[in-house]
Short mmCIF file of C-alpha atoms in Angstrom, two decimals:
data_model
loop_
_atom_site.label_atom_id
_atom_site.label_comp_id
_atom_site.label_asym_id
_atom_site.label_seq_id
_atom_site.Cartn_x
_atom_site.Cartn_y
_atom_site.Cartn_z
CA UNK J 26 -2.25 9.12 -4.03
CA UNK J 27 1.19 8.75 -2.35
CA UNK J 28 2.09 5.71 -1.46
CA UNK J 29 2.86 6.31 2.36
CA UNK J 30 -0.55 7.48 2.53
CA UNK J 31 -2.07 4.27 0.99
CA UNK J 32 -0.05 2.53 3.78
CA UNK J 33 -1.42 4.75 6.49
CA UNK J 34 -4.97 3.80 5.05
CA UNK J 35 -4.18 0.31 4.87
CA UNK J 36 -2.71 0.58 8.58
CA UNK J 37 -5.88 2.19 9.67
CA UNK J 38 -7.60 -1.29 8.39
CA UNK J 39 -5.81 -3.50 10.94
CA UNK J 40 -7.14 -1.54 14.09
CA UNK J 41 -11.10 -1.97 12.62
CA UNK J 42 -13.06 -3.70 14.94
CA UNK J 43 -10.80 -2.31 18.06
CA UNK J 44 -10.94 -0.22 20.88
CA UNK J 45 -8.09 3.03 20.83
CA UNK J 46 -7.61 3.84 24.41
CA UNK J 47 -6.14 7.47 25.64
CA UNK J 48 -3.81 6.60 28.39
CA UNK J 49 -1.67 9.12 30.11
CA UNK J 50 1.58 7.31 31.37
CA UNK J 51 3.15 3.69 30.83
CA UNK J 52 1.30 2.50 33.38
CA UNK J 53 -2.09 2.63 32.12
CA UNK J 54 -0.67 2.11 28.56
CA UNK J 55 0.13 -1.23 29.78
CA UNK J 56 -3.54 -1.77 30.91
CA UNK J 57 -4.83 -0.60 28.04
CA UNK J 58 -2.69 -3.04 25.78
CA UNK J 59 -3.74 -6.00 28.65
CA UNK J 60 -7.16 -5.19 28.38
CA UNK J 61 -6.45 -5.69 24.69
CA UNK J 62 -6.75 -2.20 23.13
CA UNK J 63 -5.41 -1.83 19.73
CA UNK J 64 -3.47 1.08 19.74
CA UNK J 65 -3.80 3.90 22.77
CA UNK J 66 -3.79 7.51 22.51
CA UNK J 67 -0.37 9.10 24.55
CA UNK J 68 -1.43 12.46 26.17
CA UNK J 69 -0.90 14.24 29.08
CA UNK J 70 -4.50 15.24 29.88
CA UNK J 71 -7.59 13.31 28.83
CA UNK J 72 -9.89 15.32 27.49
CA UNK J 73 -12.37 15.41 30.83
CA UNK J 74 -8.85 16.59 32.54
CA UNK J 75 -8.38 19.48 29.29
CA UNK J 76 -12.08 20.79 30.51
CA UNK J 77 -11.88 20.97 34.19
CA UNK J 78 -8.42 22.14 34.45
CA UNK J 79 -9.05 24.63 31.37
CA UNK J 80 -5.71 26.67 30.14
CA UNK J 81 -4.00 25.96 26.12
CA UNK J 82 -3.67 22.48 25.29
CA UNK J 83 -0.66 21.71 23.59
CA UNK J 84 0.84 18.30 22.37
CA UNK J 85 2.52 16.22 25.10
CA UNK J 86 5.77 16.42 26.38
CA UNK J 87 7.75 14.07 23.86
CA UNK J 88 9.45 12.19 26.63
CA UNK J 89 6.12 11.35 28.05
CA UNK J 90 5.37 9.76 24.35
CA UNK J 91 8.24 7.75 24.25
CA UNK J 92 8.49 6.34 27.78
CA UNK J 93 4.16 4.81 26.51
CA UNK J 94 5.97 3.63 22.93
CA UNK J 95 9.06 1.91 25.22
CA UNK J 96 6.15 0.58 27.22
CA UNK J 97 3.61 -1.21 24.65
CA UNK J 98 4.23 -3.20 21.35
CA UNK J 99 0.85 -2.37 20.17
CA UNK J 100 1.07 0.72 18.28
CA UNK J 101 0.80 4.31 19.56
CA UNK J 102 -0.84 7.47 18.80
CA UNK J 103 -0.26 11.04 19.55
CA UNK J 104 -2.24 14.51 19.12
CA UNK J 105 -1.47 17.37 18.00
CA UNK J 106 -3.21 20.80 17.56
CA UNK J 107 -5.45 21.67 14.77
CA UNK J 108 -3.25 23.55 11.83
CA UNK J 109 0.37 22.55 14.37
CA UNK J 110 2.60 21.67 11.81
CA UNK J 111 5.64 22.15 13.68
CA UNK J 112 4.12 19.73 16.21
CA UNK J 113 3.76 17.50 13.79
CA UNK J 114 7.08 17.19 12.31
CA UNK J 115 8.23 16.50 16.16
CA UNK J 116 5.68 13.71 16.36
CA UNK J 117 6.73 12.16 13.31
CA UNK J 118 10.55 12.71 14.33
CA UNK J 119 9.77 10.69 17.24
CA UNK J 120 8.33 8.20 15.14
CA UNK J 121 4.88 7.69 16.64
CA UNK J 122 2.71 5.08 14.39
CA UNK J 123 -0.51 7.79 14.00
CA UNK J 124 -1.04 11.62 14.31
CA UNK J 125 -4.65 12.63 15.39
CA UNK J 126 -4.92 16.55 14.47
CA UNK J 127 -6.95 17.24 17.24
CA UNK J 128 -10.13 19.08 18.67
CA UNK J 129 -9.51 18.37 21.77
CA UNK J 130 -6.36 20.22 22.12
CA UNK J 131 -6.37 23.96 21.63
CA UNK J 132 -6.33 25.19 17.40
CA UNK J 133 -2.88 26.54 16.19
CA UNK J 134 -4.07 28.01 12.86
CA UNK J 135 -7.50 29.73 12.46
CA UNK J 136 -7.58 29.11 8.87
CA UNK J 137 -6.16 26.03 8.20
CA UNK J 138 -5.19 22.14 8.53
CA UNK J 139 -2.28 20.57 8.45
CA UNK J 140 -1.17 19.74 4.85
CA UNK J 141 -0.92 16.34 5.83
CA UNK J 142 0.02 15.07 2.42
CA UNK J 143 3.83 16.21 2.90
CA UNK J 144 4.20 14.20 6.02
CA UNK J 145 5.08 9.89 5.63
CA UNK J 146 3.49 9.08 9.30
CA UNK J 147 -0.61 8.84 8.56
CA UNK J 148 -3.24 11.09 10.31
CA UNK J 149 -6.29 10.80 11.65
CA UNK J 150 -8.76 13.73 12.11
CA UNK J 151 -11.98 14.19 13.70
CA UNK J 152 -15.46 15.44 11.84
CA UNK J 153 -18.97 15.93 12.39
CA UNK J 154 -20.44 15.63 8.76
CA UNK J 155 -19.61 14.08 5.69
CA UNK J 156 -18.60 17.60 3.97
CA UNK J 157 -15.83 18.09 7.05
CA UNK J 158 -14.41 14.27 6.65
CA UNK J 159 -14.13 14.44 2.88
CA UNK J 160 -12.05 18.14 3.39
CA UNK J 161 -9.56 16.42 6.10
CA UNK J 162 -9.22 13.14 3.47
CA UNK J 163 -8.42 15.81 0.56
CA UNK J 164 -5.94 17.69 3.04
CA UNK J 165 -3.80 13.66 3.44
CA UNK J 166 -6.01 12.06 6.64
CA UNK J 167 -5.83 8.47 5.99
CA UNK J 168 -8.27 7.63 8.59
CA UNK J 169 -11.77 9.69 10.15
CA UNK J 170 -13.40 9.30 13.55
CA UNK J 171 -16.86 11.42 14.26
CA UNK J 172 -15.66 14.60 17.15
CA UNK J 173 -18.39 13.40 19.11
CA UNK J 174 -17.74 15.71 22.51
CA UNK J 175 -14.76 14.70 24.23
CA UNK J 176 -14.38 14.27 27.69
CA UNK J 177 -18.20 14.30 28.49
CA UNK J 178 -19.26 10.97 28.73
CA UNK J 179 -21.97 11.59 27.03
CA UNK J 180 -22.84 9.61 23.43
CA UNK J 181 -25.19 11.51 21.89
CA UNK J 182 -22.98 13.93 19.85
CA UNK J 183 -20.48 10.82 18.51
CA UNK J 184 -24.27 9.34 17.66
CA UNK J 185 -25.13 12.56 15.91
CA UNK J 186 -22.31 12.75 14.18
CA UNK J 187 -22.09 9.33 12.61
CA UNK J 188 -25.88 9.25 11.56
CA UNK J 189 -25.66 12.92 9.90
CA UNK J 190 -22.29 11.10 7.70
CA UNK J 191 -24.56 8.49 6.72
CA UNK J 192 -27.84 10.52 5.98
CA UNK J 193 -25.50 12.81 3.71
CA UNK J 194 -23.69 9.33 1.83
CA UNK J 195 -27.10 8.71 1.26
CA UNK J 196 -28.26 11.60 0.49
CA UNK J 197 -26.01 11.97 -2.95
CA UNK J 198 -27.90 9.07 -4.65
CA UNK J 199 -30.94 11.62 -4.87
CA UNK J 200 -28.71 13.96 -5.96
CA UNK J 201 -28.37 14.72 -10.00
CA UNK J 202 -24.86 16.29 -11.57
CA UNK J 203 -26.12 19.86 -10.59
CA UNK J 204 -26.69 19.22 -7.15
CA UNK J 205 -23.80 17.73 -6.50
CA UNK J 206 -21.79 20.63 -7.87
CA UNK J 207 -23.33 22.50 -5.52
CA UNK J 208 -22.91 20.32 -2.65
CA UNK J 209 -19.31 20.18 -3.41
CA UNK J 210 -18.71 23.77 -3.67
CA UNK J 211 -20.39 24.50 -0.47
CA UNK J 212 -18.58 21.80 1.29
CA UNK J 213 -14.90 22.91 -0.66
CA UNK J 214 -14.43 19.50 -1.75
CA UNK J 215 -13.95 17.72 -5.61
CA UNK J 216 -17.00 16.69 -7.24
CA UNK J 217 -14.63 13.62 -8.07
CA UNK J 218 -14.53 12.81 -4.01
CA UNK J 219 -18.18 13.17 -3.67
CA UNK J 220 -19.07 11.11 -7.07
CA UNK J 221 -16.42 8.62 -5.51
CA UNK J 222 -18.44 9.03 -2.18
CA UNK J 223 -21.64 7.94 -4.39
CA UNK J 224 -20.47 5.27 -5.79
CA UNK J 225 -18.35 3.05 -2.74
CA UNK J 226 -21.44 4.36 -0.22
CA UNK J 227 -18.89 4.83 2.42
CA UNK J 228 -15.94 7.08 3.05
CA UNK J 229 -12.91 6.38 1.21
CA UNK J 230 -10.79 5.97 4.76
CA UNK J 231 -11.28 3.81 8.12
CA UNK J 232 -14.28 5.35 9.94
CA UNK J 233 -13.88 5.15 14.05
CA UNK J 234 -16.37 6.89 16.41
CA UNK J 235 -14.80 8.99 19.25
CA UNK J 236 -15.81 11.71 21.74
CA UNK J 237 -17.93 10.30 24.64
CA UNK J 238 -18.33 6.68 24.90
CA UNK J 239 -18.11 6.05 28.36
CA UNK J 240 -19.69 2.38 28.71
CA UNK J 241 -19.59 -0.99 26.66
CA UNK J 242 -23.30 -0.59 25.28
CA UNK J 243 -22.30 3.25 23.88
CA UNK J 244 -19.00 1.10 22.08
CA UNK J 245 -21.63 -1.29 20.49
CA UNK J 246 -24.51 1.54 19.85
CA UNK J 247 -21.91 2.72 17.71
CA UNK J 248 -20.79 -0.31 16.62
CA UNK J 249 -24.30 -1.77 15.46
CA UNK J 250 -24.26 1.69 13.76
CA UNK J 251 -21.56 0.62 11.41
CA UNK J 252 -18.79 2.21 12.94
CA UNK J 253 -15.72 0.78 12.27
CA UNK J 254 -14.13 0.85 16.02
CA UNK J 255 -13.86 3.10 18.38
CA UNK J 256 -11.51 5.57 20.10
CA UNK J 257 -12.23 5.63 24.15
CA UNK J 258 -11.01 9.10 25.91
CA UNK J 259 -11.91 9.84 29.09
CA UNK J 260 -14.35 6.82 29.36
CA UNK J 261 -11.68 4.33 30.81
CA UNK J 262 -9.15 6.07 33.37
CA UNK J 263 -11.69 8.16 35.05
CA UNK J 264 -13.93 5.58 35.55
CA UNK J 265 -13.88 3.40 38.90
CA UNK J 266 -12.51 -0.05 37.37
CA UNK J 267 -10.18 0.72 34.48
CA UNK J 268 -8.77 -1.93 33.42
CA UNK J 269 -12.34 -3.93 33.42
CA UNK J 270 -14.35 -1.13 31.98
CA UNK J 271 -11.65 -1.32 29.55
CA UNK J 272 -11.76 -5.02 28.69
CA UNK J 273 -15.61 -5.25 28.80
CA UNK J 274 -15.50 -1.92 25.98
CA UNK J 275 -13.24 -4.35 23.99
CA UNK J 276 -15.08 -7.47 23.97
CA UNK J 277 -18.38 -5.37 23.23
CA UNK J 278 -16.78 -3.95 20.46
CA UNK J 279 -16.34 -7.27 19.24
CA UNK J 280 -19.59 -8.60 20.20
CA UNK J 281 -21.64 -5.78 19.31
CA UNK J 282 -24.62 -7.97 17.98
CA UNK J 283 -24.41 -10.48 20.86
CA UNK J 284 -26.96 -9.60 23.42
CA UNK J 285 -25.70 -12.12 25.73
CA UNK J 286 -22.40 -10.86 26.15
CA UNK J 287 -23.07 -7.36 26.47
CA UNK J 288 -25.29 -8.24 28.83
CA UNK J 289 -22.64 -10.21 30.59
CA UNK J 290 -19.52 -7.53 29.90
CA UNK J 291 -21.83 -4.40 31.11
CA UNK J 292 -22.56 -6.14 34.84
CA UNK J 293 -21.31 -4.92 37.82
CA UNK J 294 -18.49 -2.85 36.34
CA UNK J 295 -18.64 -0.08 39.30
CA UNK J 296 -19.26 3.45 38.48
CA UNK J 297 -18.44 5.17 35.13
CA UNK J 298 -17.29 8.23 34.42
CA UNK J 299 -19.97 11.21 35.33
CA UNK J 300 -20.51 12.50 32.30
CA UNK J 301 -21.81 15.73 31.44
CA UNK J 302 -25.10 17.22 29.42
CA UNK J 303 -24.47 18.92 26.33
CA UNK J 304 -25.92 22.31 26.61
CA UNK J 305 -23.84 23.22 29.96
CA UNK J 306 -20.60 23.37 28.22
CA UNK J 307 -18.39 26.58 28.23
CA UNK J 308 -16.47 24.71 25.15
CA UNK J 309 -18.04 22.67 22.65
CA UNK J 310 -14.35 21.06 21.38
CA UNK J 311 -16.71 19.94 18.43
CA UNK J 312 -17.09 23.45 16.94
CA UNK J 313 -12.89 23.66 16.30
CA UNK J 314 -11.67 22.75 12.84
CA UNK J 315 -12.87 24.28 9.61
CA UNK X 30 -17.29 -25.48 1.34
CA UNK X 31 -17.56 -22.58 3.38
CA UNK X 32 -14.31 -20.18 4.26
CA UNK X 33 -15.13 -19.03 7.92
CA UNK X 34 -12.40 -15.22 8.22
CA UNK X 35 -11.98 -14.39 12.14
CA UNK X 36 -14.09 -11.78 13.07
CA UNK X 37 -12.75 -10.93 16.38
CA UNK X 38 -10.48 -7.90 16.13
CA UNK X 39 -8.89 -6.60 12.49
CA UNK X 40 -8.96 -6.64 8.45
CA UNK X 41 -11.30 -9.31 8.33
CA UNK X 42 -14.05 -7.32 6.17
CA UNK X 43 -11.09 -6.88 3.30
CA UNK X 44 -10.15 -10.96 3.52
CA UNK X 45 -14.15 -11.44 2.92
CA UNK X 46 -14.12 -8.93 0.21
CA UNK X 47 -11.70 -10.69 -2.10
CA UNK X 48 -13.48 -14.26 -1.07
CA UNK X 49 -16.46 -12.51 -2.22
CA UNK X 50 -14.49 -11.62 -5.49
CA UNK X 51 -13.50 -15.12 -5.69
CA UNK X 52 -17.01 -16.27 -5.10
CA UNK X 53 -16.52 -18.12 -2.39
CA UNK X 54 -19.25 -18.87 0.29
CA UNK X 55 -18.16 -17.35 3.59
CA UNK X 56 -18.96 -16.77 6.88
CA UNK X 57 -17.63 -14.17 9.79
CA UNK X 58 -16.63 -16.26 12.86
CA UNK X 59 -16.89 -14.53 16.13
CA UNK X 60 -18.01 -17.72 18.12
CA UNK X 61 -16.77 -21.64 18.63
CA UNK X 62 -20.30 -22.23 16.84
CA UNK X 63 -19.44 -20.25 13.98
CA UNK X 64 -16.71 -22.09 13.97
CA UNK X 65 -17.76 -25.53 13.30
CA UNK X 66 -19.78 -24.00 10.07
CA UNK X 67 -16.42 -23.60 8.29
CA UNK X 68 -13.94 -25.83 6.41
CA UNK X 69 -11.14 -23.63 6.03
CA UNK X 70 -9.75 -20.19 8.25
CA UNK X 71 -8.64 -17.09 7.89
CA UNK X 72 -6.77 -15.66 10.70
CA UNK X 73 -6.52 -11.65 9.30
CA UNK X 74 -4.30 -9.18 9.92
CA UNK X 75 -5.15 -6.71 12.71
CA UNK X 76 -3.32 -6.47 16.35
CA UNK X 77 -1.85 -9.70 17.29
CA UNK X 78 -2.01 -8.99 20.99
CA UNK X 79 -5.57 -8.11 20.75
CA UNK X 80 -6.39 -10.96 18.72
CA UNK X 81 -5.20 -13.28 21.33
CA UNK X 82 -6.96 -12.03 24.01
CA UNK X 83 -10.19 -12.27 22.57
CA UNK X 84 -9.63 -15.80 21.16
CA UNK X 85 -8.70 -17.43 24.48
CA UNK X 86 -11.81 -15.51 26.30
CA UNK X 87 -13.64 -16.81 23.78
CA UNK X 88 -12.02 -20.36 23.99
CA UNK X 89 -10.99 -20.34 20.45
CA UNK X 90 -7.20 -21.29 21.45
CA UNK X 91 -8.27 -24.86 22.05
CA UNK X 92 -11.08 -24.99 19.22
CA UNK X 93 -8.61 -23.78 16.30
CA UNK X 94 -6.11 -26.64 17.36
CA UNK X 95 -8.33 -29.25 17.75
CA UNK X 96 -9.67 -28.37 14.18
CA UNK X 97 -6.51 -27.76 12.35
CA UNK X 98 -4.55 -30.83 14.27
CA UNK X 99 -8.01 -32.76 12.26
CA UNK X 100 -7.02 -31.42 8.85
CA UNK X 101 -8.57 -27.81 8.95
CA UNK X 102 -6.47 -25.79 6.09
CA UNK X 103 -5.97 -22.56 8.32
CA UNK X 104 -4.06 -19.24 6.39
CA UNK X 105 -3.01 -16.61 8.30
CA UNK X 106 -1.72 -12.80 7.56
CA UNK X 107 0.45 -11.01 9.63
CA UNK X 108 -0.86 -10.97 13.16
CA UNK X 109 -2.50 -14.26 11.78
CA UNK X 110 0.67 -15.81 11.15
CA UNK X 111 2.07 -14.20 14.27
CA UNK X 112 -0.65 -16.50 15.93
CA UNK X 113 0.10 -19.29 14.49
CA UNK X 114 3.63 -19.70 15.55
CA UNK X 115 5.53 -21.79 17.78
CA UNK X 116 6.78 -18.44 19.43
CA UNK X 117 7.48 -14.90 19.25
CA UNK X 118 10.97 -14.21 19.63
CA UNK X 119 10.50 -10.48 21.29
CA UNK X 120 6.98 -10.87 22.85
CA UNK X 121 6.63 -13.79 25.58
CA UNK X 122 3.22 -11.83 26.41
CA UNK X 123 1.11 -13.11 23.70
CA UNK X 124 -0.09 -17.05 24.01
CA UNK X 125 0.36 -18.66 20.43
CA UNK X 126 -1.25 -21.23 18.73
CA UNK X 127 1.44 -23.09 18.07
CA UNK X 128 0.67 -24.87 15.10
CA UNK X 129 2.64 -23.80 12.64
CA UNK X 130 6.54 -24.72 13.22
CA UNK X 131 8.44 -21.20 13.07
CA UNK X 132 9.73 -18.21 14.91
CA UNK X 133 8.72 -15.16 14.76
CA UNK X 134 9.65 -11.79 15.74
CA UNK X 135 7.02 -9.03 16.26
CA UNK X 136 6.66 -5.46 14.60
CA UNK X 137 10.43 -6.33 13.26
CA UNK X 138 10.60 -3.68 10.58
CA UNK X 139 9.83 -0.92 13.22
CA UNK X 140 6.77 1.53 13.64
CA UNK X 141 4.30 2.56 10.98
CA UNK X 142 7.38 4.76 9.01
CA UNK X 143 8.50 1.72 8.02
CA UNK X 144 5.93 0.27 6.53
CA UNK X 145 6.22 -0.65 3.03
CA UNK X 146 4.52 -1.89 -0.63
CA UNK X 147 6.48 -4.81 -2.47
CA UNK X 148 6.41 -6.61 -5.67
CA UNK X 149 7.09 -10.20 -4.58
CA UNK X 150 7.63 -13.78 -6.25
CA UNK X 151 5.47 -16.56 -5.56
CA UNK X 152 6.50 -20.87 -5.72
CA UNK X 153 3.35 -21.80 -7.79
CA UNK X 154 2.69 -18.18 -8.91
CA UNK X 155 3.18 -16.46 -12.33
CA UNK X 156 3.59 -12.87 -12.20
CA UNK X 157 5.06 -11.25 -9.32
CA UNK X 158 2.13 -9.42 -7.12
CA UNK X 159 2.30 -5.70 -5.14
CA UNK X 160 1.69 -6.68 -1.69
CA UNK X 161 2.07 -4.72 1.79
CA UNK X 162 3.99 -4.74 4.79
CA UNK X 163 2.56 -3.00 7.53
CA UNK X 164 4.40 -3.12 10.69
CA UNK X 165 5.18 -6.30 9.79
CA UNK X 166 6.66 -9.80 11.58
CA UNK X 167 9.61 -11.09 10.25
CA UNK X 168 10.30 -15.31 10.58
CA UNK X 169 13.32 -16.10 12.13
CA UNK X 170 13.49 -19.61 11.83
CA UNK X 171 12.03 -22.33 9.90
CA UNK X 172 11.27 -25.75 11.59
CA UNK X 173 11.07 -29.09 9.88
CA UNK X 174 8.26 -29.59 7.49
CA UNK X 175 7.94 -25.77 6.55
CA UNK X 176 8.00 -25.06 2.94
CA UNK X 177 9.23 -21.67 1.96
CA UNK X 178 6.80 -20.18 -0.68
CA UNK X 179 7.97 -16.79 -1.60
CA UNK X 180 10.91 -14.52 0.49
CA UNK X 181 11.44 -10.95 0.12
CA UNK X 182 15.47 -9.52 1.03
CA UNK X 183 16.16 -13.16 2.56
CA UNK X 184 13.63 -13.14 4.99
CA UNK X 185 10.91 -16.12 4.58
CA UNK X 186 7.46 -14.32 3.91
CA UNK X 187 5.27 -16.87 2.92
CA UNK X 188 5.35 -20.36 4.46
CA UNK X 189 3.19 -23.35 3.97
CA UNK X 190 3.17 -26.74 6.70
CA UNK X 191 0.67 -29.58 5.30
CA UNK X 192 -2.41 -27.25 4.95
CA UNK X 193 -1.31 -24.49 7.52
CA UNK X 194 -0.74 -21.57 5.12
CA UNK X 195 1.09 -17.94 6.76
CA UNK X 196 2.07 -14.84 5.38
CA UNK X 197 3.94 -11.56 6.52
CA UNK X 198 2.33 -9.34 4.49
CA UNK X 199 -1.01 -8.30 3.05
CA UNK X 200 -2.59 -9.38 0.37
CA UNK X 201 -6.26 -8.19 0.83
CA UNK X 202 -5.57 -4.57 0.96
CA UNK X 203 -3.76 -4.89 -2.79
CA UNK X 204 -7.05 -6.83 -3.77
CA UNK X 205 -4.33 -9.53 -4.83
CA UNK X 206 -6.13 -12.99 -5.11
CA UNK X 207 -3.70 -15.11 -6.08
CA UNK X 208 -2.43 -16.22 -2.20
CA UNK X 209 -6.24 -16.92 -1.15
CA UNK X 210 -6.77 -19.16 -4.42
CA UNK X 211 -2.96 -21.08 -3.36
CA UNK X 212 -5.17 -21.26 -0.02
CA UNK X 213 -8.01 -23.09 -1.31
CA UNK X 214 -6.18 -25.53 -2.96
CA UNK X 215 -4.72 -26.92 0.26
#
């Protein structure tokens, strides 16, 4: 393991428990960091935006990126598109703190992921099972988050995908040395990951949940889970109050076992964000990445 | 004697891990309750800015101080010790604790590319331990009745005041005990 990518890991430590906001100019960077988000997410389009709008999503204009890192001091994150190397030496040339290879933005490369092991700024990636998380650690991501569905409001996929992670980490206890094989050959990872898998119970990396958590009781369903923290999308700036929906999502993130104060953080925050049902969708951003 | 590690916001699973390895009783604190379970503190890393937030909503600011100003040992790691400060040189944003007589400047190494692993020298300490700095503070000055316990190119990275105990860098993500056991001996 390089040691850059140890530090990315180790970075990835210091935002657990937090709330990663998506903001789309300085302004709401600033009420993200107020509200007390750990990091925030530059892009041009939230994902909600990305669906109704439709067209290629690409990674954001650079000067947008900067003008968000000249406005916060907490750190800040930037996508780019699934296999977009090229994109991702600009990112890293601009010297954003995180690089989230992204579903949410259009796929560059049909066939593959960014070799993210050649690159000293860390990555995080999204996946849906424990098979596509271990791939994306063995290709250099130093941190996970489930895919969830982005930009729909709508938990139940980001629920979906953390419980089928933990049925299959489970799972491998039951399984003996010839099963595993298996497993691992199906899934393209090491046996050596998986055994590692086994043994720790957990992924090897940071585990968020992302892809639509829209309220402060989705942040500490997720939570309660064992999630790690969470990444907010579209669930804070197209909702009616921002900046509180945003500070109640933090302090339930926190306080995900304390009745009382989710009770107290999820009153009279004004309308969230519609949301949308699953089945509807023209894209599923979930089914990019391979 | 029970180690309470704030639970608000940051690395505090990895500062209970290696009190767990040290055998140590300890609790999480996430409330002023929790908080009068403990005899000792760990402020962990994570994002100061978020840190602070949540310990004034939660009316820790004045609950810390009245504890530590009554002989509370208290250690904090990077955004811990950034906490504990007098004040932050580049950051008037964040309300301090101001316990712990130094200045401090935020993120002063630059973003996450700058991060780094170091083998560093500790007063009291043997061998030198592999410790790291991410996105780390850097003290700027050192008031009266601040011990320097270890520095790393010049720069003061461990500090000790009576039994207030803070450190740039990270020494629960090495699995390096040796700063929590200098910590329990205050």
């Amino acid at each position: 393991m390089e040691a850059h990518n140890t530090l990315g890991q180790d970075f990835a430590k210091m935002f657990k428990g937090g709330v990663i906001m998506d903001v789309m100019n300085p302004e709401q960077a600033r009420i993200a960091e107020d509200a007390g988000a750990c990091a925030v997410m530059a892009l041009e389009r939230i994902p909600s935006d990305i669906r109704e709008q439709g067209g290629v999503a690409r990674m954001s204009d650079p000067k947008m990126i900067a003008a968000i890192q000249a406005a916060v001091t907490i750190p800040v994150m930037a996508k780019v598109r699934i296999g977009h190397t090229a994109e991702a030496r600009i990112l890293e040339e601009l010297a954003v703190d995180y690089i989230d290879e992204s579903e949410v933005l259009t796929p560059a490369d049909p066939f593959k992921h960014i070799d993210k092991k050649l690159f000293k700024v860390p990555f995080v990636c999204g996946a849906t099972n424990l098979g596509e998380a271990l791939r994306r650690i063995q290709e250099g991501a130093a941190m996970i988050r489930t895919k969830g569905e982005p930009g729909t409001g709508n938990v139940v996929e980001a629920v979906r995908h953390m419980r089928l992670i933990q049925e299959e980490i489970a799972s491998l206890e039951e399984m003996d040395n010839g099963q595993l094989a298996n497993f691992a050959i199906k899934e393209r990872i090491t046996v050596d990951a998986l055994e590692r898998v086994r043994e720790a119970r957990r992924l090897p990396v940071v585990t968020f949940v992302a892809g639509g958590i829209a309220t402060p009781a989705d942040a500490a369903l997720l939570m309660g889970m064992g999630a790690e923290g969470v990444f907010v999308g579209s669930g804070i700036f197209r909702s009616d109050n921002p900046a509180e929906r945003a500070k109640a999502i933090v302090r339930a993130t926190t306080h995900f076992a304390d009745p009382a104060v989710l009770l107290e953080v999820s009153t009279d925050l004004g309308g969230a964000m519609p949301g949308l049902e699953i089945p509807v969708l023209e894209t599923r951003m979930q089914d990019r990445g391979w | 004697m029970v180690v309470g590690v704030l639970a608000l916001q940051g690395d505090f699973a990895e500062h209970c891990a290696i009190c767990q390895s040290l055998d140590v009783h300890h609790i999480e604190v996430r409330t002023v309750k929790d908080l009068a379970k403990v005899d000792r503190l760990i402020l962990p890393g994570g994002e100061s800015t978020t840190i602070s937030k949540l310990l004034k909503i939660n009316g820790f600011d004045t609950a810390i101080m009245e504890r530590v100003n009554t002989g509370m040992p208290i250690y904090g790691t990077c955004a811990g010790a950034i906490l504990l400060a007098t004040s932050i040189d580049n950051d008037e944003s964040i309300e301090t604790l101001k316990l712990l007589n130094v200045q401090i400047e935020r993120n002063a190494y630059g973003t996450q590319l700058n991060s780094f692993h170091a083998e560093i020298e500790i007063q009291g300490v043997k061998d030198p331990i592999k410790v790291a700095f991410i996105r780390a503070p850097r003290i700027t000055h050192i008031g009266v009745s601040v011990d320097v316990l270890a520095s790393h190119n010049g720069d003061p990275i461990l500090v000790k005041q009576g039994k207030i105990l803070a450190g740039t860098f990270h020494p629960e993500v090495t699995n390096t005990t040796e700063i929590h056991k200098l910590f329990l001996e205050l």
